[in-house]
PDB file of C-alpha atoms in Angstrom:
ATOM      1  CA  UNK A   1       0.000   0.000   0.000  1.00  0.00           C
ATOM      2  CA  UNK A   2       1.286   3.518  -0.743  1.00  0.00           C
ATOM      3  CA  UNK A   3       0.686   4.621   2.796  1.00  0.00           C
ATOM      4  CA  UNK A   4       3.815   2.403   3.583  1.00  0.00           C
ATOM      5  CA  UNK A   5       5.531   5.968   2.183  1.00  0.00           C
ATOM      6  CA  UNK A   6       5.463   7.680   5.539  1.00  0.00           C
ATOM      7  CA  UNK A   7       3.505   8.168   8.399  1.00  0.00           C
ATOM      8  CA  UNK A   8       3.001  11.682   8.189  1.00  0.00           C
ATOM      9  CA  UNK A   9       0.087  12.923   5.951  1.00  0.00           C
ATOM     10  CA  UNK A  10       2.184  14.947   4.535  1.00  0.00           C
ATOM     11  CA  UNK A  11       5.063  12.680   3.431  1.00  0.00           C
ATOM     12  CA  UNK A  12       2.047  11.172   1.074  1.00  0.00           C
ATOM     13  CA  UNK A  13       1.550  14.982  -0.723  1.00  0.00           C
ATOM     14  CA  UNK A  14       1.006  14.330  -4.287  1.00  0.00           C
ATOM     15  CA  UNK A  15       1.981  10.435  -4.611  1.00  0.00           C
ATOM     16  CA  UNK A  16      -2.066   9.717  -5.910  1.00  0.00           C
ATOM     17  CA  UNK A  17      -1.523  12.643  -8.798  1.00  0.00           C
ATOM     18  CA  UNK A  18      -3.939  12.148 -10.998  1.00  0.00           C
ATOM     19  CA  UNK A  19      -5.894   9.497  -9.460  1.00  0.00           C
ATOM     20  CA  UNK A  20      -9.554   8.937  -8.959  1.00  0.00           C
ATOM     21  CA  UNK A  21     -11.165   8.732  -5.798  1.00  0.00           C
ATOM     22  CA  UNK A  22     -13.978   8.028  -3.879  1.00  0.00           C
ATOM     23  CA  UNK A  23     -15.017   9.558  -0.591  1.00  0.00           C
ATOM     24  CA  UNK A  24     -17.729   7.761   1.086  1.00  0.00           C
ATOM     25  CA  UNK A  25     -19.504   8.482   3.822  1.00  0.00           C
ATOM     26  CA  UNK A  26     -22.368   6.527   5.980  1.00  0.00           C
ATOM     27  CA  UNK A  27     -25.243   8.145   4.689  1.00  0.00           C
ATOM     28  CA  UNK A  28     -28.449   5.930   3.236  1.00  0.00           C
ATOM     29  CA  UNK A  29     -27.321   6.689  -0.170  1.00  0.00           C
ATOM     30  CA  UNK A  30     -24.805   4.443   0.008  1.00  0.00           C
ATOM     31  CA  UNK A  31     -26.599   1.480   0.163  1.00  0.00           C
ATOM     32  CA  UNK A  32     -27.160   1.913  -3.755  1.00  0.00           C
ATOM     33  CA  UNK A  33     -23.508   2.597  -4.505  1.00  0.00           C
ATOM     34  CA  UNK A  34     -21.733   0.206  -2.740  1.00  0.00           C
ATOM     35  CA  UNK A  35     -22.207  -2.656  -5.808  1.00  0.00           C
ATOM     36  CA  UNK A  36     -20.616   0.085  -8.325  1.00  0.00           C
ATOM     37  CA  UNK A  37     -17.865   1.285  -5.834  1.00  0.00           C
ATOM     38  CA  UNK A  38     -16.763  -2.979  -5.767  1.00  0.00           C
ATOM     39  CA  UNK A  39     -16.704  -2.868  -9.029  1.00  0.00           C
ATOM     40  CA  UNK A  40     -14.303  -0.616  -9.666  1.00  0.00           C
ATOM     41  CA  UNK A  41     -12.403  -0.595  -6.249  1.00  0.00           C
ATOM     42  CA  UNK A  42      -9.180  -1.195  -8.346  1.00  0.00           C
ATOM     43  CA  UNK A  43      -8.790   1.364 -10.061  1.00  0.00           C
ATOM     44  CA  UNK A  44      -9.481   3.820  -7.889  1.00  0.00           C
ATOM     45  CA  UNK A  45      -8.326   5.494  -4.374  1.00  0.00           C
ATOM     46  CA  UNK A  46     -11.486   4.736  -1.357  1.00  0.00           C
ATOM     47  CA  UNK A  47     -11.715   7.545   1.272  1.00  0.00           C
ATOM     48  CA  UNK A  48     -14.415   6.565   3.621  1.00  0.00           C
ATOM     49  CA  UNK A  49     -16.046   7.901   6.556  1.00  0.00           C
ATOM     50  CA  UNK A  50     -14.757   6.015   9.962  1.00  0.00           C
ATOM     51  CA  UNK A  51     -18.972   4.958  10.817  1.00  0.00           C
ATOM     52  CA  UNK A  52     -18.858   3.657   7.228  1.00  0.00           C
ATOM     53  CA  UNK A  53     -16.617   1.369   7.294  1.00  0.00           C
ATOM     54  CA  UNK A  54     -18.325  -1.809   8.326  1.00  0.00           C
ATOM     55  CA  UNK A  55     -20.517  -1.367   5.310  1.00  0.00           C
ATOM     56  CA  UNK A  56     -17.568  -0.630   2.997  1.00  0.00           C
ATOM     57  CA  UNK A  57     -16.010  -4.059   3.593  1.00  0.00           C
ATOM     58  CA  UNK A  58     -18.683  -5.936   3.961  1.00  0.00           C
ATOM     59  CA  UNK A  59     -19.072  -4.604  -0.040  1.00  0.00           C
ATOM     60  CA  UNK A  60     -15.826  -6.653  -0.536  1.00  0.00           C
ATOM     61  CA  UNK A  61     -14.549  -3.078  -0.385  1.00  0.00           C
ATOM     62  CA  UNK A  62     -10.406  -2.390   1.274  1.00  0.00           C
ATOM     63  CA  UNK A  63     -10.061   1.269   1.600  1.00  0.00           C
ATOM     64  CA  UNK A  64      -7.310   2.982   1.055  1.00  0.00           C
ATOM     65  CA  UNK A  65      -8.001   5.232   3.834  1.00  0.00           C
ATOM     66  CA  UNK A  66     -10.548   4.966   6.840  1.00  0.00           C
ATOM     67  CA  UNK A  67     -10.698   8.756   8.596  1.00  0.00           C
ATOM     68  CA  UNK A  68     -11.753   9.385  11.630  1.00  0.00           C
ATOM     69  CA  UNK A  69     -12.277  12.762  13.481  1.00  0.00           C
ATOM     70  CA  UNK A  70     -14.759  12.482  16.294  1.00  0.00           C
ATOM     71  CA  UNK A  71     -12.722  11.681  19.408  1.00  0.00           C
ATOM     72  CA  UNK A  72     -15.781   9.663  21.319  1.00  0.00           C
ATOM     73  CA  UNK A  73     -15.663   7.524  18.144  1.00  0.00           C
ATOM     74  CA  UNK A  74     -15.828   3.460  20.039  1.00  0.00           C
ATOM     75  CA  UNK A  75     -13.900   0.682  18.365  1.00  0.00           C
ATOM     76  CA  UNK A  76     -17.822  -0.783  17.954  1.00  0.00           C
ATOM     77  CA  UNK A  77     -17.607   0.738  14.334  1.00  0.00           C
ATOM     78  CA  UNK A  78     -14.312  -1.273  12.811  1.00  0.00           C
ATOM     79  CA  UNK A  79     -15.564  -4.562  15.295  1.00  0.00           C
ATOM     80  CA  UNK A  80     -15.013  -7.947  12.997  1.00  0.00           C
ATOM     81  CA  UNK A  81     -13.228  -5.927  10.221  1.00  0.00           C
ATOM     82  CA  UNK A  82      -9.681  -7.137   9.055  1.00  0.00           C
ATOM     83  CA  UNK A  83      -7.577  -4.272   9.454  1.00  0.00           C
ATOM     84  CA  UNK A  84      -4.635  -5.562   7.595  1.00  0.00           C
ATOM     85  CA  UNK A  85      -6.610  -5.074   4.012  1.00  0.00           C
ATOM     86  CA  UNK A  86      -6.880  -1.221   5.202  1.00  0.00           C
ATOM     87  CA  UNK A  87      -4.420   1.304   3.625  1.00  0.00           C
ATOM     88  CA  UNK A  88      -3.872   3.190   6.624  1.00  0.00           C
ATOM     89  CA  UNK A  89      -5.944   4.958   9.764  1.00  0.00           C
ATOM     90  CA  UNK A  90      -6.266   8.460   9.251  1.00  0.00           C
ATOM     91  CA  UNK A  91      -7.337   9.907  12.801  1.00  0.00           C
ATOM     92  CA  UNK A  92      -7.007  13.075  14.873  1.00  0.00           C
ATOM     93  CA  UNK A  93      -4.918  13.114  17.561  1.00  0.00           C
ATOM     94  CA  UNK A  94      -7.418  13.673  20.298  1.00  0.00           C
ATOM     95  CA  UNK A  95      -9.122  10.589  19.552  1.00  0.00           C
ATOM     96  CA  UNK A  96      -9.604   8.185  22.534  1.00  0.00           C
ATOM     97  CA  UNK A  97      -6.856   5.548  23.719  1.00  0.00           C
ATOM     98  CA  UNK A  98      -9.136   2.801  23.021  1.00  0.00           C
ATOM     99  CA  UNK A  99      -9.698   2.858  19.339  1.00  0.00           C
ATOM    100  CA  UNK A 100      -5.912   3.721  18.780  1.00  0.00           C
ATOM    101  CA  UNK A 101      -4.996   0.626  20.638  1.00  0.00           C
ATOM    102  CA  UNK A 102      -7.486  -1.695  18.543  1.00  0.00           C
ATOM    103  CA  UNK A 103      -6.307  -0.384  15.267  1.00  0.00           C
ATOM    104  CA  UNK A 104      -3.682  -2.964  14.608  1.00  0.00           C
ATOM    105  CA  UNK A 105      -2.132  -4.716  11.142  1.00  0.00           C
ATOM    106  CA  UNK A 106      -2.052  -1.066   9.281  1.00  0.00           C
ATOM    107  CA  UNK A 107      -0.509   2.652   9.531  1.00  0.00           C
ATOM    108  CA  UNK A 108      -2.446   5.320  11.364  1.00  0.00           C
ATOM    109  CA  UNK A 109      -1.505   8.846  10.312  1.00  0.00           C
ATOM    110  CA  UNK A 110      -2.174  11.011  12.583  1.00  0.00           C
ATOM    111  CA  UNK A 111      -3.719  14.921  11.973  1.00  0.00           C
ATOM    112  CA  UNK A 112      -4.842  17.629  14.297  1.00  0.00           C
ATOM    113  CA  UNK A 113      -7.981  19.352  13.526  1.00  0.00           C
ATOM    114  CA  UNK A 114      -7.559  22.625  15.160  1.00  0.00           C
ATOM    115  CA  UNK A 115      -4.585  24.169  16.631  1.00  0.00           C
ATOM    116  CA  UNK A 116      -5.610  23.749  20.431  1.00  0.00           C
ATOM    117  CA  UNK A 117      -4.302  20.808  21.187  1.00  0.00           C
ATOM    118  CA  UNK A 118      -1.102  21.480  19.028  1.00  0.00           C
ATOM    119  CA  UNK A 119       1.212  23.066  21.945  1.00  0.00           C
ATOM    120  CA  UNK A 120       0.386  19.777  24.408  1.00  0.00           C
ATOM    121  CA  UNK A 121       1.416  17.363  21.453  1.00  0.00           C
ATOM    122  CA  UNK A 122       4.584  19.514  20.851  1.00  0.00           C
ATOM    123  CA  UNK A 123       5.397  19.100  24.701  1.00  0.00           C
ATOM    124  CA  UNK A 124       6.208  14.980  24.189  1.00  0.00           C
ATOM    125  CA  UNK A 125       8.851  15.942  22.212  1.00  0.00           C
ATOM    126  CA  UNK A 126       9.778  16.516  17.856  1.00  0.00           C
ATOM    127  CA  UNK A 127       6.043  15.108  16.850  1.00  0.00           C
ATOM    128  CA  UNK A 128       5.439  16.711  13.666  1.00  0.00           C
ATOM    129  CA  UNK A 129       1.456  16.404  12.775  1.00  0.00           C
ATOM    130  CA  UNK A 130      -0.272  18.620  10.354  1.00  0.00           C
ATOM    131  CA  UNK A 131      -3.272  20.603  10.988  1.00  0.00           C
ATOM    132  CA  UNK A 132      -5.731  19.605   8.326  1.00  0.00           C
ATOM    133  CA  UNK A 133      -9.081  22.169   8.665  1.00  0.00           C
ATOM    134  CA  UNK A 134     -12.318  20.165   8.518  1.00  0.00           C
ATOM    135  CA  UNK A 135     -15.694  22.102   9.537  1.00  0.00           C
ATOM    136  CA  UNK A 136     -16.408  18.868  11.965  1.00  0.00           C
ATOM    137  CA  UNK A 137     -17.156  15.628   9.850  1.00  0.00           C
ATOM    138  CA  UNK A 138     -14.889  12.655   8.698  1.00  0.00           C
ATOM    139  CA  UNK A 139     -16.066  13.573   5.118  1.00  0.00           C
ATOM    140  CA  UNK A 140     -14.107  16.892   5.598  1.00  0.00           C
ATOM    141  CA  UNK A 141     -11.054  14.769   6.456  1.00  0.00           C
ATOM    142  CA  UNK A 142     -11.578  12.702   3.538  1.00  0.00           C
ATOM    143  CA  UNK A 143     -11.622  15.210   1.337  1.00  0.00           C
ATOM    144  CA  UNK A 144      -8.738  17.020   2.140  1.00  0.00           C
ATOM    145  CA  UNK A 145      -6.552  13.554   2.391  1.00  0.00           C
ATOM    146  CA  UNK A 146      -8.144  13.292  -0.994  1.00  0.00           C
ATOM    147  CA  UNK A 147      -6.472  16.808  -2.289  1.00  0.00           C
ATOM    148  CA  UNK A 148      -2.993  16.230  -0.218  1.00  0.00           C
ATOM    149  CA  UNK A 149      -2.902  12.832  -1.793  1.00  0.00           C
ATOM    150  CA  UNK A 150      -3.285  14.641  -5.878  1.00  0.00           C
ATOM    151  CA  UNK A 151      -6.477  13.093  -6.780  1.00  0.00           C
ATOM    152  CA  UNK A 152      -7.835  14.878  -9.865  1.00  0.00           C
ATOM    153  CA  UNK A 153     -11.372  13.210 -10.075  1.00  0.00           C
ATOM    154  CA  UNK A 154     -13.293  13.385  -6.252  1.00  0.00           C
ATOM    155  CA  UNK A 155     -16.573  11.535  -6.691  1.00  0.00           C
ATOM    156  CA  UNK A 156     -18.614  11.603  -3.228  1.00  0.00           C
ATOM    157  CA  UNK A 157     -20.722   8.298  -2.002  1.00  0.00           C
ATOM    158  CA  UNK A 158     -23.165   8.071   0.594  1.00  0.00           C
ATOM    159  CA  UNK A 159     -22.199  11.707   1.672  1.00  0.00           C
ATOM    160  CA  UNK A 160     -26.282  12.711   1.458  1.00  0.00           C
ATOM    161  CA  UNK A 161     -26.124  15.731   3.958  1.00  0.00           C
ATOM    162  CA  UNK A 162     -29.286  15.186   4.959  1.00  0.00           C
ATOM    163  CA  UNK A 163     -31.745  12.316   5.978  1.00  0.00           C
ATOM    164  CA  UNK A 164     -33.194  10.690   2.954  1.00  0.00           C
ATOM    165  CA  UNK A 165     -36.202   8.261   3.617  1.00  0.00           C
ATOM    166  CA  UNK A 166     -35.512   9.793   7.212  1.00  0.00           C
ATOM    167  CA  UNK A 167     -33.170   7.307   7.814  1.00  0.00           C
ATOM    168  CA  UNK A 168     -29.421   8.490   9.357  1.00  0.00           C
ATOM    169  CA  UNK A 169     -27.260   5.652   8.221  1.00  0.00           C
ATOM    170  CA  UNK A 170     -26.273   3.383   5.364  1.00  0.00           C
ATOM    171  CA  UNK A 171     -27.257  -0.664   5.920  1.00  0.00           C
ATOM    172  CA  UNK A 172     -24.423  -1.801   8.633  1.00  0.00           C
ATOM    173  CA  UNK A 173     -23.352   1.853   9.715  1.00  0.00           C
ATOM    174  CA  UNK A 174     -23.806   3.519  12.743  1.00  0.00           C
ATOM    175  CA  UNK A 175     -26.090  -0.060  14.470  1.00  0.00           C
ATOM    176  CA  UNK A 176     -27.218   1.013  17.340  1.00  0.00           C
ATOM    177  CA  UNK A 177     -27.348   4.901  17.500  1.00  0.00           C
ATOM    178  CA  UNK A 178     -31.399   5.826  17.297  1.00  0.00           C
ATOM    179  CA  UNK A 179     -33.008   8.350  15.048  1.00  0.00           C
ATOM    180  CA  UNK A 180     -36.561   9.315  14.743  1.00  0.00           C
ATOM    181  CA  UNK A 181     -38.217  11.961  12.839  1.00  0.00           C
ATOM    182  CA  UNK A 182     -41.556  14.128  14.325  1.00  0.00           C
ATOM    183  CA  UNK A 183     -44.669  13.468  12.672  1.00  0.00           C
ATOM    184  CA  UNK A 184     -44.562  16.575  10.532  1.00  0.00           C
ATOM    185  CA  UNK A 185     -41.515  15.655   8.918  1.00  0.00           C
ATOM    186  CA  UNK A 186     -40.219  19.262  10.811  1.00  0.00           C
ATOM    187  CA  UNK A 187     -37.711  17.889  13.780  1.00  0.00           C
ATOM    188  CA  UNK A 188     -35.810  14.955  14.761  1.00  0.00           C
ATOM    189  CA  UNK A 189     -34.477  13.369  17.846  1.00  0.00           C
ATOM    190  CA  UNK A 190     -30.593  11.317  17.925  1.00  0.00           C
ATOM    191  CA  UNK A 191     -29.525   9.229  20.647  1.00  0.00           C
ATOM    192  CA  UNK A 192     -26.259   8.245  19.602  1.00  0.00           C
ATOM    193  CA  UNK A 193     -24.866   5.155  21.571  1.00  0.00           C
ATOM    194  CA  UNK A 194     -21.250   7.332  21.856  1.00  0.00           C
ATOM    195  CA  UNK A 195     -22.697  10.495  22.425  1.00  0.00           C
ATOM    196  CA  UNK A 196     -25.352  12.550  24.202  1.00  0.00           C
ATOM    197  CA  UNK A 197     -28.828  13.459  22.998  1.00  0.00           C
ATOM    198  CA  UNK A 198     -29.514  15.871  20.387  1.00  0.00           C
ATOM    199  CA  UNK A 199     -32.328  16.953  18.330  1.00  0.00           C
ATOM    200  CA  UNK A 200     -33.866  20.342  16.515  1.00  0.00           C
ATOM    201  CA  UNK A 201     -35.262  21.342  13.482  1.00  0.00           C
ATOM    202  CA  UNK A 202     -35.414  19.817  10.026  1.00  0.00           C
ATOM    203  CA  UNK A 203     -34.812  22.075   7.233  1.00  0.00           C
ATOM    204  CA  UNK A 204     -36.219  20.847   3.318  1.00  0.00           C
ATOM    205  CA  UNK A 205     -33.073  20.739   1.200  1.00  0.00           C
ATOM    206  CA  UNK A 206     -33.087  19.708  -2.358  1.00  0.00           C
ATOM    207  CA  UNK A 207     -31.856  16.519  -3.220  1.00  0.00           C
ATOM    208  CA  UNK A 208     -30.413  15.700  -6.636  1.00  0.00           C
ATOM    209  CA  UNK A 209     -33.582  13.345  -7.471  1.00  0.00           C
ATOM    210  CA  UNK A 210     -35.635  16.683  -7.225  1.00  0.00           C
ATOM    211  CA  UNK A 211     -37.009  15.443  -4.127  1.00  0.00           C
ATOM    212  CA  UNK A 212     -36.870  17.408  -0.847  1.00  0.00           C
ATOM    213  CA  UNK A 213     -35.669  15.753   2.009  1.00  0.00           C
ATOM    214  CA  UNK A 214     -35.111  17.118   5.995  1.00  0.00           C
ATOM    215  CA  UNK A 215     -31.346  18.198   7.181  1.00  0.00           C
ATOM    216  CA  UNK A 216     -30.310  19.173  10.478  1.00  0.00           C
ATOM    217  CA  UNK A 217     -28.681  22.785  10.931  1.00  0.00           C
ATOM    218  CA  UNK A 218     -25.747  20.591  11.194  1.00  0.00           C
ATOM    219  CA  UNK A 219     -25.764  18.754   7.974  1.00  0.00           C
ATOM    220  CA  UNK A 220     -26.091  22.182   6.248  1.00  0.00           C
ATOM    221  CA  UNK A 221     -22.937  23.637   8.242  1.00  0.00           C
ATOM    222  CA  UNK A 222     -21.337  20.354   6.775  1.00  0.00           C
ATOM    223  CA  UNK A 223     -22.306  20.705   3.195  1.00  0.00           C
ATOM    224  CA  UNK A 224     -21.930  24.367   3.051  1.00  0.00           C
ATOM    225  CA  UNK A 225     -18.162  23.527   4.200  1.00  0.00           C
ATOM    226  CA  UNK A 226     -17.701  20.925   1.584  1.00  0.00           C
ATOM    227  CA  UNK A 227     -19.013  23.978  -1.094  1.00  0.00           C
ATOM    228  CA  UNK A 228     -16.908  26.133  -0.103  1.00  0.00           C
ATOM    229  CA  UNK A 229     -13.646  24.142  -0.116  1.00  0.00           C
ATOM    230  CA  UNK A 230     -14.724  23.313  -3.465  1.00  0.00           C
ATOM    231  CA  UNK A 231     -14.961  26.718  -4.507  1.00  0.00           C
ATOM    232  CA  UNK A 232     -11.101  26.824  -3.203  1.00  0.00           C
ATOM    233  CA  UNK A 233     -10.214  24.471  -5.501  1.00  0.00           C
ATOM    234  CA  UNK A 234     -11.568  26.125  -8.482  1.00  0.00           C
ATOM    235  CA  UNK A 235     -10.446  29.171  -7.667  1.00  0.00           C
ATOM    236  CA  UNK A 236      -6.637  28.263  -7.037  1.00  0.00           C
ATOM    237  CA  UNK A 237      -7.110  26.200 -10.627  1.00  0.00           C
ATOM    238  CA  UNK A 238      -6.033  23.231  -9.235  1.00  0.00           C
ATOM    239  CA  UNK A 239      -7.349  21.006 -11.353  1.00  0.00           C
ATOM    240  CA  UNK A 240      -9.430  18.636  -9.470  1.00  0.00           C
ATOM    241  CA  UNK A 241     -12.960  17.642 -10.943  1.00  0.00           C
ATOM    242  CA  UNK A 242     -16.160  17.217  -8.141  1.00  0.00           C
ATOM    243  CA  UNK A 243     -18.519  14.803  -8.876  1.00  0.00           C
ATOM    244  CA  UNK A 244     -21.488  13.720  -6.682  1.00  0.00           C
ATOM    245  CA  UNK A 245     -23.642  10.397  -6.637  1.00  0.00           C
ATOM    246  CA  UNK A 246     -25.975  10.587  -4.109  1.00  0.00           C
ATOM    247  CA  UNK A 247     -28.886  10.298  -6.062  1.00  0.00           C
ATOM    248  CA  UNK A 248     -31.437  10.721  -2.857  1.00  0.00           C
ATOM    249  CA  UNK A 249     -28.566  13.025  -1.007  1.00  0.00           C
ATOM    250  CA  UNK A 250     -28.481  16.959  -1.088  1.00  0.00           C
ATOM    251  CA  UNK A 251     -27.036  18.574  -3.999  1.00  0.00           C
ATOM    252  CA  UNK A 252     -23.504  19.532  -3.408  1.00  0.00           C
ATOM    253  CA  UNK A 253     -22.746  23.066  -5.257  1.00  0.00           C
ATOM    254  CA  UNK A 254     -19.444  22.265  -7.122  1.00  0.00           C
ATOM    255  CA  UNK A 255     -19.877  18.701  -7.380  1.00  0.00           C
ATOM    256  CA  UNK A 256     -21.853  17.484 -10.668  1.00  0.00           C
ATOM    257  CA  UNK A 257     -24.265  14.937 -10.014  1.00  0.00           C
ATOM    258  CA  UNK A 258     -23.432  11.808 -12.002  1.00  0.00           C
ATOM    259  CA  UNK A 259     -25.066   8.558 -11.837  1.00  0.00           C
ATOM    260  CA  UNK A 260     -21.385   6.302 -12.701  1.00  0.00           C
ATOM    261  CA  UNK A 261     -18.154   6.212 -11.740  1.00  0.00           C
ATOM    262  CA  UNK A 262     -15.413   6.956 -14.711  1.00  0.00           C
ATOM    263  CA  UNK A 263     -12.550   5.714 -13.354  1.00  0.00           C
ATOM    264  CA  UNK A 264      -9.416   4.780 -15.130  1.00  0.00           C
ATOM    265  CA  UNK A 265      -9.184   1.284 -16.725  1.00  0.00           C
ATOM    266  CA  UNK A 266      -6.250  -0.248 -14.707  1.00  0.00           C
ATOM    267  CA  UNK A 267      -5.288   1.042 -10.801  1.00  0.00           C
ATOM    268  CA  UNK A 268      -2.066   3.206 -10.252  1.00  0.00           C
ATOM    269  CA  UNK A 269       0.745   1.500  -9.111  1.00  0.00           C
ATOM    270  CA  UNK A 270       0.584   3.272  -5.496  1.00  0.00           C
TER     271      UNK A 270
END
C-alpha cells in the first residue's frame, strides 16, 4: 500500500496525482452505490467515513483510507473488520486511547484538527502532525486527504447531507445509534450510543432526485463547508474535478451529479 511511504500525511503529498477517488460516507445513499464502488475498487483510491466502514467491507470493499475525526468515536464501528486489508488509519490526535490501541495490522496517520491541542502534542517531544481544517465531519477529512494525496477526479458516495427516507445511516453503519423523525416531517431526535442526545429542526433541502428531504442545521454547516472548499479548488485552478452520486442526497454546489463512476481502466501503481 502507498501509505507504507510515511507516516506523516504529509510525506504522502502528491503520490495519488492524478488518481480517482472516492469519498464515502455513511449516509443511506450508500446502500445503492456500494455494488458500483466494488466494481471498480481497483482502479481507484477509497476515502471513507470512519462509521462507514463496516458497510464498505462488507461490499468486498479495502479502503485505502478509513478517517476518523470524532474523538468519542468506540472501536464498535471497525468490530469484525480485518484491518490488515486497510491502507492506513487516518485519525485526529485527540481521539480516545481505546480505538488507537485496537487499530492494529495497518498505519495510522495522525492529523490535528484545530490548533488547540497542538502546543500539548509539541510538549512529548519533535512530533510533527499537520493541521488539516475540517468544519467537523470525517467527510471533511476525507476530502482534504483526498487533495494532499493529488487526486484529480473526487466523486462523493453516501455523503447525502441530509436524511433521505428519514433514515441516518447506510445498511451496517452507525447499528445502534437511534433516530426518529416528528410526525410533521419538521424535527428529529438522535440518541447516539457514543454520544449525548440531540435533536432540533429539520430544514427541506433539495436533493439531486428533485425530491426534498429534511437536514439538520448541522448537515447544512457540513455541506456548506464541503461547497466552499470546493470553490477553493476552483479558484486556485487546481485542477481537481467534483462529482457527486448521491442520487437521494443533497445537492452539493461544485460537485456534478453523475449517476457512474469513470474511473481509469487499470489502478495506479501506489
Amino acid at each position: 500500500k502507498f501509505a507504507a511511504a510515511g507516516k506523516n500525511l504529509l510525506d504522502l503529498k502528491g503520490s495519488a496525482e492524478g488518481a480517482t477517488a472516492v469519498i464515502i460516507g455513511a449516509g443511506p445513499s450508500l446502500d445503492q452505490l456500494l455494488p458500483q464502488i466494488a466494481a471498480v475498487k481497483d482502479n481507484i483510491i477509497v476515502i471513507c467515513a470512519f462509521k462507514a466502514l463496516k458497510a464498505v467491507t462488507a461490499a468486498g470493499i479495502d479502503p485505502d483510507f478509513v478517517v476518523c475525526l470524532d474523538p468519542k468515536q468506540k472501536i464498535r464501528h471497525m468490530k469484525g473488520v480485518d484491518l490488515s486489508r486497510t491502507g492506513a488509519f487516518v485519525i485526529e490526535a485527540a481521539s480516545n486511547a481505546e480505538l488507537v490501541s485496537a487499530i492494529s495490522g495497518c498505519p495510522i496517520v495522525p492529523f490535528i484538527a484545530s490548533p488547540i491541542p497542538l502546543e500539548l502534542i509539541r510538549s512529548f517531544g519533535k512530533i510533527e502532525i499537520p493541521i488539516v481544517a475540517t468544519g467537523g465531519s470525517a467527510v471533511h477529512g476525507a476530502l482534504q486527504t483526498a487533495i494532499v494525496l493529488g487526486c484529480q477526479k473526487i466523486y462523493f458516495a453516501g455523503t447525502d447531507f441530509g436524511f433521505p427516507d428519514n433514515r441516518l445511516y447506510a445498511t451496517g453503519a452507525g447499528t445502534g445509534d437511534k433516530f426518529t423523525v416528528s410526525a410533521d416531517g419538521r424535527s428529529y431526535d438522535r440518541q447516539p450510543l457514543d454520544s449525548h442526545q440531540r435533536g432540533g429542526e429539520l430544514f427541506l433541502t433539495p436533493s439531486n432526485s428533485g425530491k426534498m428531504i429534511g437536514a439538520s442545521t448541522e448537515m447544512v454547516q457540513f455541506r456548506e463547508w464541503v461547497q466552499e472548499r470546493i470553490k477553493k479548488c476552483v479558484q486556485d485552478n487546481a485542477g481537481f474535478e467534483f462529482f457527486n452520486l448521491c442520487t437521494d442526497g443533497a445537492i452539493i454546489e461544485g460537485a456534478r451529479y453523475v449517476e457512474k463512476i469513470h474511473a481509469p481502466e487499470h489502478g495506479s501503481e501506489l
